[in-house]
Coordinates of N, CA and C in Angstrom, one line a residue:
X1 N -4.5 86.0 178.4 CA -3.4 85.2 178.7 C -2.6 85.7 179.9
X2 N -2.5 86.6 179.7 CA -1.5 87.9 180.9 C -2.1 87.5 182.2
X3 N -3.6 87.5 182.3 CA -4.5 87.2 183.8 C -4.1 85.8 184.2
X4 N -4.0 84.8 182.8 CA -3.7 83.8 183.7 C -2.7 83.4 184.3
X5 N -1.7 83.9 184.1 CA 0.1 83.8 184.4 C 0.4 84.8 185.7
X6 N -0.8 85.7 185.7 CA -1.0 86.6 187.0 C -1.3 86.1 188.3
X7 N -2.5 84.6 188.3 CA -2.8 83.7 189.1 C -2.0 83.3 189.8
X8 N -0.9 82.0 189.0 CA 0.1 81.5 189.7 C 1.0 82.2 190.5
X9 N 1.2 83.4 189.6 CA 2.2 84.0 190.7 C 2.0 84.8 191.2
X10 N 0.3 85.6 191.9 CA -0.1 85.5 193.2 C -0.8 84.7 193.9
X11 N -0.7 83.5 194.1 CA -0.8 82.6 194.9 C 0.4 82.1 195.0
X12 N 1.8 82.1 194.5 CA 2.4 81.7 195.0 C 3.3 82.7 196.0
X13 N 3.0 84.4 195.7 CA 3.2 85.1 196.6 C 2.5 85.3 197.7
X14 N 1.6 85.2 197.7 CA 0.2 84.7 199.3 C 1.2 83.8 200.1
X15 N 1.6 82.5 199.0 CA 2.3 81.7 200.4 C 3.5 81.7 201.0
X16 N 4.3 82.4 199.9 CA 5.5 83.0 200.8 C 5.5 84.0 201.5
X17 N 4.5 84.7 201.7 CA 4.1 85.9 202.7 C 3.7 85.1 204.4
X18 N 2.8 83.9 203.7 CA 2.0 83.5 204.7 C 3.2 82.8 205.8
X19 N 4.0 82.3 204.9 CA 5.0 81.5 205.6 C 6.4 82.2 206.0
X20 N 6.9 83.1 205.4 CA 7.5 83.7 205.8 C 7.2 85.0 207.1
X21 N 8.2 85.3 207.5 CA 7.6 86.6 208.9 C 8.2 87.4 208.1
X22 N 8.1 88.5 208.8 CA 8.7 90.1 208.5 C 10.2 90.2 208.4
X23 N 11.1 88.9 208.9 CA 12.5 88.9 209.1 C 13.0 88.4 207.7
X24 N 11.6 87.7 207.4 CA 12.1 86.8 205.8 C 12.9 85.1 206.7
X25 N 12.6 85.3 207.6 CA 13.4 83.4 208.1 C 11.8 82.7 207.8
X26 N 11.8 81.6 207.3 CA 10.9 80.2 207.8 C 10.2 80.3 209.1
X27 N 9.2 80.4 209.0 CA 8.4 80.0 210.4 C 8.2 78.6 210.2
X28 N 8.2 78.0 209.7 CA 7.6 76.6 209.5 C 8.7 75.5 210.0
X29 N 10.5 76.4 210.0 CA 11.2 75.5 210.4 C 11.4 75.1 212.2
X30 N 11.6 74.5 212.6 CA 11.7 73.9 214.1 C 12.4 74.9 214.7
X31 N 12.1 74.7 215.6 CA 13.5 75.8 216.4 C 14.3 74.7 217.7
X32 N 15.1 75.8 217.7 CA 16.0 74.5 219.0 C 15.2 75.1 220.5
X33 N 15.6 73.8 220.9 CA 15.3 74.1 222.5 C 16.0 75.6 223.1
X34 N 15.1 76.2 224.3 CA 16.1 77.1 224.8 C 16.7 76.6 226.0
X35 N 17.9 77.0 225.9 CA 18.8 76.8 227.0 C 18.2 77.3 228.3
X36 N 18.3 76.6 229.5 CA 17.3 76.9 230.7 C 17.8 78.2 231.2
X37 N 17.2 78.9 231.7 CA 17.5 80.7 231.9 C 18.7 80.2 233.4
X38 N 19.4 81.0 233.4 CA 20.5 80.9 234.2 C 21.1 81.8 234.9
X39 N 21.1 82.5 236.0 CA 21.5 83.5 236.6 C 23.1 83.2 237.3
X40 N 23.6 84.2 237.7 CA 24.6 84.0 238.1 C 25.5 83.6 237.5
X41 N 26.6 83.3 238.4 CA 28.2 82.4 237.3 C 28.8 82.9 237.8
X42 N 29.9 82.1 236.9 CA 31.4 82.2 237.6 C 32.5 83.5 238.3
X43 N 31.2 84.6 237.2 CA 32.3 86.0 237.3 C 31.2 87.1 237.6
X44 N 30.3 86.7 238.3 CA 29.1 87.3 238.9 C 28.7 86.9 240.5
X45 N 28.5 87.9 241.1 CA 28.3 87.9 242.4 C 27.2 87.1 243.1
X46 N 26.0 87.5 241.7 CA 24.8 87.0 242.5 C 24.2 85.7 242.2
X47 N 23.8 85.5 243.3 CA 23.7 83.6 243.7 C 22.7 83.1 242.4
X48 N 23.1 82.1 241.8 CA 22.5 81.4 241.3 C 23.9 80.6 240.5
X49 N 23.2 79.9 239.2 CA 23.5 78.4 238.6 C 24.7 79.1 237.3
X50 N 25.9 78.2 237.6 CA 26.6 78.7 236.6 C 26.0 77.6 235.5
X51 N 26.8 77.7 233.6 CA 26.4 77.4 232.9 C 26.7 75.6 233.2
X52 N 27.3 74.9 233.7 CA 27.8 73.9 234.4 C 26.6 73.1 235.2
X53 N 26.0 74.1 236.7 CA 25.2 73.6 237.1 C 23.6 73.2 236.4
X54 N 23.7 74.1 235.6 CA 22.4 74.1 234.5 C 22.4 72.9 233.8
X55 N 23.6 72.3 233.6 CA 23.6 71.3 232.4 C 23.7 69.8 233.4
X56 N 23.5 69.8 235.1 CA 23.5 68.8 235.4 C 22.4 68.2 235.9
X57 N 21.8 66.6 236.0 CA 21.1 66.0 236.3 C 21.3 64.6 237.2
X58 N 20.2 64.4 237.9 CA 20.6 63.3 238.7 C 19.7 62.0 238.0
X59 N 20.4 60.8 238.3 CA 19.6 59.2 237.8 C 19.8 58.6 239.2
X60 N 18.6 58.4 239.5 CA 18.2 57.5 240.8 C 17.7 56.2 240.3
X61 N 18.4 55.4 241.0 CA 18.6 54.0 240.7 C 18.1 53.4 242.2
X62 N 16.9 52.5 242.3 CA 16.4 52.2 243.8 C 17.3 53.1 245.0
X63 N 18.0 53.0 245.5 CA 18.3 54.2 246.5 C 19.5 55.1 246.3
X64 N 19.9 54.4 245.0 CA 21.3 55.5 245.1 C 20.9 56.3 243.3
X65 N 21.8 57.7 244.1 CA 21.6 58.3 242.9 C 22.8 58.9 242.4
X66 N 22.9 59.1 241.1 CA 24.0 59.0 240.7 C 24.1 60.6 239.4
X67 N 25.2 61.2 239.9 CA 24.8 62.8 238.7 C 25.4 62.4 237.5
X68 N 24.7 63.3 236.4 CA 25.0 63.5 235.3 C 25.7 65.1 234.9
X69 N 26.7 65.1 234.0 CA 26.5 66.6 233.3 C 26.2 66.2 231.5
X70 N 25.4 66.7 231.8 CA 24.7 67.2 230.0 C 25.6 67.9 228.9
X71 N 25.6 67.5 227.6 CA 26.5 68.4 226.7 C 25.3 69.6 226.4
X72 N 26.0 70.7 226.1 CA 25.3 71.5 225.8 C 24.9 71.6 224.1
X73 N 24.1 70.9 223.8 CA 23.5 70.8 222.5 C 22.2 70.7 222.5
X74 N 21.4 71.1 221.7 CA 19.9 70.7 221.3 C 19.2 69.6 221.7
X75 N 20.2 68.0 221.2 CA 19.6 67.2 222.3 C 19.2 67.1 223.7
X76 N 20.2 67.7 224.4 CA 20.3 67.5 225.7 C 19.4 68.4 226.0
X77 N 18.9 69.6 225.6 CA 18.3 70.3 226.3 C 16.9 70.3 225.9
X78 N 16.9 69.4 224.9 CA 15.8 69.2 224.9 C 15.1 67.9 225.8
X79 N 15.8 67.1 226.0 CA 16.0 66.1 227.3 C 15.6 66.7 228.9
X80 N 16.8 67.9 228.7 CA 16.2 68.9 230.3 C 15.1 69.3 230.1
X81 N 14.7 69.8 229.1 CA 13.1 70.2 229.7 C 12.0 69.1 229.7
X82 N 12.0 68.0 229.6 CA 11.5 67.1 229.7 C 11.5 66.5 230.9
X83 N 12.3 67.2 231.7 CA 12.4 66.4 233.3 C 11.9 66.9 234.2
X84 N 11.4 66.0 235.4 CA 11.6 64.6 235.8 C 11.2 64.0 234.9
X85 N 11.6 62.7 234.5 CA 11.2 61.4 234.1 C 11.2 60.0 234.7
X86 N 10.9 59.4 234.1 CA 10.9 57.8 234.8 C 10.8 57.2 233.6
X87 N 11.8 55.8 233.4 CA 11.9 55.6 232.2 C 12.5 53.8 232.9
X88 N 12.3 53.0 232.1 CA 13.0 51.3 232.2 C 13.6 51.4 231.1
X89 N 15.2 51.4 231.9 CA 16.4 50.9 231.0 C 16.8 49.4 230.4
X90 N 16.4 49.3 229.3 CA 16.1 48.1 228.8 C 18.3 47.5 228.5
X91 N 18.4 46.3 229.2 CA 19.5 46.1 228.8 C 20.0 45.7 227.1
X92 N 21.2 46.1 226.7 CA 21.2 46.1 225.4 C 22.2 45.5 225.2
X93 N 22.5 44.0 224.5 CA 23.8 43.7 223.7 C 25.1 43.5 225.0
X94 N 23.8 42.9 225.4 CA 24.9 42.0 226.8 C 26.0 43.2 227.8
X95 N 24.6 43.8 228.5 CA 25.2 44.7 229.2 C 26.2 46.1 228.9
X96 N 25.8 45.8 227.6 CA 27.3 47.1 227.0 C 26.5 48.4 227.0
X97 N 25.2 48.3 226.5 CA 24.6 49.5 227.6 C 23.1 49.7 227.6
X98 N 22.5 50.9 228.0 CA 20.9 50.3 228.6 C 20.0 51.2 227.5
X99 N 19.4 51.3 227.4 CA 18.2 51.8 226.1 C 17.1 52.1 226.6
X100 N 16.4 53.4 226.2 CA 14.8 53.3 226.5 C 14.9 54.5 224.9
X101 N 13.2 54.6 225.0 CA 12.8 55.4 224.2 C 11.9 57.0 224.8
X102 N 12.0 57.9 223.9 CA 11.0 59.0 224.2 C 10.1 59.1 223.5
X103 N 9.3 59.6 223.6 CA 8.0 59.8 222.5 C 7.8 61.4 222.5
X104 N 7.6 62.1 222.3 CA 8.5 61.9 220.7 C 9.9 61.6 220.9
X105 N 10.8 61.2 219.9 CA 12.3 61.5 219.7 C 13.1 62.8 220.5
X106 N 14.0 62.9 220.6 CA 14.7 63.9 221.0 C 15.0 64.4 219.9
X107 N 15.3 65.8 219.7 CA 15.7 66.7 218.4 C 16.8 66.6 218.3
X108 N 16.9 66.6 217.0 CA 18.8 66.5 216.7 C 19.3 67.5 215.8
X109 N 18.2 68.4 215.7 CA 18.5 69.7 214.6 C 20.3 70.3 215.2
X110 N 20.6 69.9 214.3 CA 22.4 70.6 214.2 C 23.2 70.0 215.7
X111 N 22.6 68.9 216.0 CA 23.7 68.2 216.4 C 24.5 67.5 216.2
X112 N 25.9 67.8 216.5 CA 26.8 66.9 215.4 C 27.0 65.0 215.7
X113 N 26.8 64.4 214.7 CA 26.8 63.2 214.9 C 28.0 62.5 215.2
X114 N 28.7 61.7 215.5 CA 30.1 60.6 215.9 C 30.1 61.1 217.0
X115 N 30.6 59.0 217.5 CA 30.7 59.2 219.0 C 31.6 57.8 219.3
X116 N 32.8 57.4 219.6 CA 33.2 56.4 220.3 C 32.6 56.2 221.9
X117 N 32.0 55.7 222.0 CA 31.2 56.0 223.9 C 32.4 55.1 224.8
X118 N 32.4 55.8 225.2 CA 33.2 55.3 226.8 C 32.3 55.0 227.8
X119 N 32.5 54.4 229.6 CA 31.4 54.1 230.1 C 31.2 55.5 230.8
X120 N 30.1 55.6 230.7 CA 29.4 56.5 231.1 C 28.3 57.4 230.3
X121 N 28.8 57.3 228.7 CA 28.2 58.3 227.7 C 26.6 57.7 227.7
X122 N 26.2 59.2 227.8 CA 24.8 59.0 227.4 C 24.5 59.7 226.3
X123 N 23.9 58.8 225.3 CA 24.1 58.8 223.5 C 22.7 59.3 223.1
X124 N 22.8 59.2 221.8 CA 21.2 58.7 221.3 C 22.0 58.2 220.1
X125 N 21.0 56.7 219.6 CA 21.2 56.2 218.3 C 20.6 56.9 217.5
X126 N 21.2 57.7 216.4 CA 20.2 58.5 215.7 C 19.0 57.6 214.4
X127 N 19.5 56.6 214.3 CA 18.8 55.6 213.2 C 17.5 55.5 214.2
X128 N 17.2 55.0 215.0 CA 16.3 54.6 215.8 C 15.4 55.9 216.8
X129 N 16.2 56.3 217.6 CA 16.2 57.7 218.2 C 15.9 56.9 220.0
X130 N 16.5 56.2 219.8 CA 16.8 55.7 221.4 C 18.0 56.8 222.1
X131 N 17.7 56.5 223.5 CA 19.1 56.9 224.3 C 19.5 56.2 224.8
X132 N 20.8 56.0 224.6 CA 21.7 54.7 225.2 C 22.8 55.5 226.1
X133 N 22.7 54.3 227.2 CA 23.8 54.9 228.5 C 24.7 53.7 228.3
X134 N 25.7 54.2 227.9 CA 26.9 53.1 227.8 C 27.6 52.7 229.3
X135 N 27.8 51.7 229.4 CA 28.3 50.8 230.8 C 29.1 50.4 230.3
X136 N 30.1 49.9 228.4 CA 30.9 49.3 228.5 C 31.9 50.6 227.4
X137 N 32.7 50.1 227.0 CA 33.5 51.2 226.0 C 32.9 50.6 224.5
X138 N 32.4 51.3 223.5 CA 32.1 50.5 222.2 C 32.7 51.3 221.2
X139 N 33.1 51.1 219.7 CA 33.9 51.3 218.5 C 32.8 52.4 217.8
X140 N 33.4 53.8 217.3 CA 32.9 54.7 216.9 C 31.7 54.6 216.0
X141 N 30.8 55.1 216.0 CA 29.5 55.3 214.6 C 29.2 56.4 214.4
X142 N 29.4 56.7 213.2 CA 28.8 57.7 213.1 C 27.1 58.1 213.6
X143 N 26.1 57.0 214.0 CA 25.1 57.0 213.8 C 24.9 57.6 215.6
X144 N 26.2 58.0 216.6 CA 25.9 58.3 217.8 C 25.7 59.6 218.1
X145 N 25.1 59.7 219.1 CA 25.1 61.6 219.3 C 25.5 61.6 220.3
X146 N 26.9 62.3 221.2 CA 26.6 61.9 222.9 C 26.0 63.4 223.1
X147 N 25.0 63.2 224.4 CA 24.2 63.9 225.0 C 24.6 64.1 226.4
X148 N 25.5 63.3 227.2 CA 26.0 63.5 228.2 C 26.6 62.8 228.6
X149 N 27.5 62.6 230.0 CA 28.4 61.7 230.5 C 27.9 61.5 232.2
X150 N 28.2 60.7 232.6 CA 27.9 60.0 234.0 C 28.8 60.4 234.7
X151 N 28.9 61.3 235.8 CA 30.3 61.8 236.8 C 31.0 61.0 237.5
X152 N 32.3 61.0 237.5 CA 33.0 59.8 238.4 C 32.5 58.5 238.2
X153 N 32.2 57.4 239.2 CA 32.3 56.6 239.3 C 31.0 55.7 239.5
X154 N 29.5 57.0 239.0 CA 28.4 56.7 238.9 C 27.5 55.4 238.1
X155 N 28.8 55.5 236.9 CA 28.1 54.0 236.0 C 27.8 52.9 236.7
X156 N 28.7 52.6 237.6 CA 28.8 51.1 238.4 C 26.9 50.6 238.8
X157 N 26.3 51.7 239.0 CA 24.9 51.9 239.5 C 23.7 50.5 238.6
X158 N 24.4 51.3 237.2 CA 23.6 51.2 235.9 C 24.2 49.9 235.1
X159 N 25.3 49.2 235.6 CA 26.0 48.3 234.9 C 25.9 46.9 235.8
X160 N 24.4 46.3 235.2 CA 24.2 45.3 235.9 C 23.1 45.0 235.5
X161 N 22.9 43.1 235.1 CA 22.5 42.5 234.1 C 20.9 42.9 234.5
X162 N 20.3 42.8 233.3 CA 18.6 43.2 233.2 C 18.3 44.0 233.4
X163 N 17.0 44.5 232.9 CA 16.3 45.5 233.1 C 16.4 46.9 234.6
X164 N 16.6 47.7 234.0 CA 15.7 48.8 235.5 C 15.1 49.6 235.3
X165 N 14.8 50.3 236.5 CA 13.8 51.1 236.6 C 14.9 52.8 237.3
X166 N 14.2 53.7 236.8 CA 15.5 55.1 237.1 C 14.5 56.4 236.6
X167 N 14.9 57.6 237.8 CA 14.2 58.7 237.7 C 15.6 59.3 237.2
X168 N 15.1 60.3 236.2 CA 16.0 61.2 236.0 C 15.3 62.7 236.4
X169 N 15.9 63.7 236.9 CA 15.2 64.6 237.0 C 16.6 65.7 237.4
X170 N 16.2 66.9 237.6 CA 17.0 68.4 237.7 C 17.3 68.2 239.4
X171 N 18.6 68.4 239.7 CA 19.5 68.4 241.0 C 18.0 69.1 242.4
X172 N 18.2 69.3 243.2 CA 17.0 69.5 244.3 C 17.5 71.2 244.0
X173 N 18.8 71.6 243.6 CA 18.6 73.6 243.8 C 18.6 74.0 242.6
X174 N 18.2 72.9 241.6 CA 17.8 73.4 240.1 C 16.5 73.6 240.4
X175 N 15.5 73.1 241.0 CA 13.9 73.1 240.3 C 13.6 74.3 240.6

């Protein structure tokens, strides 16, 4: 009887070995994106990208292009490593703002949800897993994630009826 009760619970220590590492954390669980390596800064001499320049991107709209800065969260960076892209902004709910999808979804591991969007926020619907670029101001949900904001006066680009077409991709002294 002893041998049989011995079974279960080495097999079930095999699998916690297997799945566990040497630290004892989860391998099995996801991990977050890494933040893009970054040299330099604000209080360092040698040339390169402070944490600011790192988190920005440009959307080119037929000839004009327009910057972004990115929040620093898991979505977003997982967004940056995914660039360049090219993507059709599908208009949404009468111009209030534009939609496409990723495949896969963007990760949202511990990013915090609510968002009133103002124009400019670039969201993701978390129900769906779209990214929405807001063009108009819309009323809080919890279901929003913002992922970044449009600089200045760049929405005006993106806020105009139907469909387009837009590269997003890392500044020309990011690549």
């Amino acid at each position: 009887m002893k041998k049989l009760l011995l079974i279960p619970f080495l097999l079930f220590t095999s699998f916690v070995t297997a799945v566990c590492g040497d630290d004892g954390k989860e391998s099995f669980l996801l991990k977050q994106p890494e933040m893009p390596e970054l040299s330099g800064g604000k209080d360092d001499d040698t040339p390169g990208m402070s944490d600011e320049t790192a988190l920005k991107v440009n959307i080119t709209v037929g000839s004009r292009t327009v910057a972004a800065t990115m929040e620093n969260n898991a979505a977003a960076r997982d967004l940056l490593s995914r660039l360049p892209l090219e993507a059709t902004l599908n208009d949404f709910n009468n111009t209030t703002e534009k939609i496409f999808y990723l495949n896969p979804a963007l990760t949202l591991d511990g990013v915090p949800c609510g968002c009133a969007p103002v124009p400019g926020d670039i969201t993701i619907y978390a129900p769906w897993g779209n990214v929405a670029i807001f063009c108009k101001e819309w009323s809080y949900s919890d279901d929003l994630v913002k992922i970044g904001h449009i600089d200045g006066e760049g929405i005006d680009a993106l806020d105009v009826g139907g469909d387009i077409r837009v590269r997003i991709e890392k500044p020309w002294y990011e690549k």
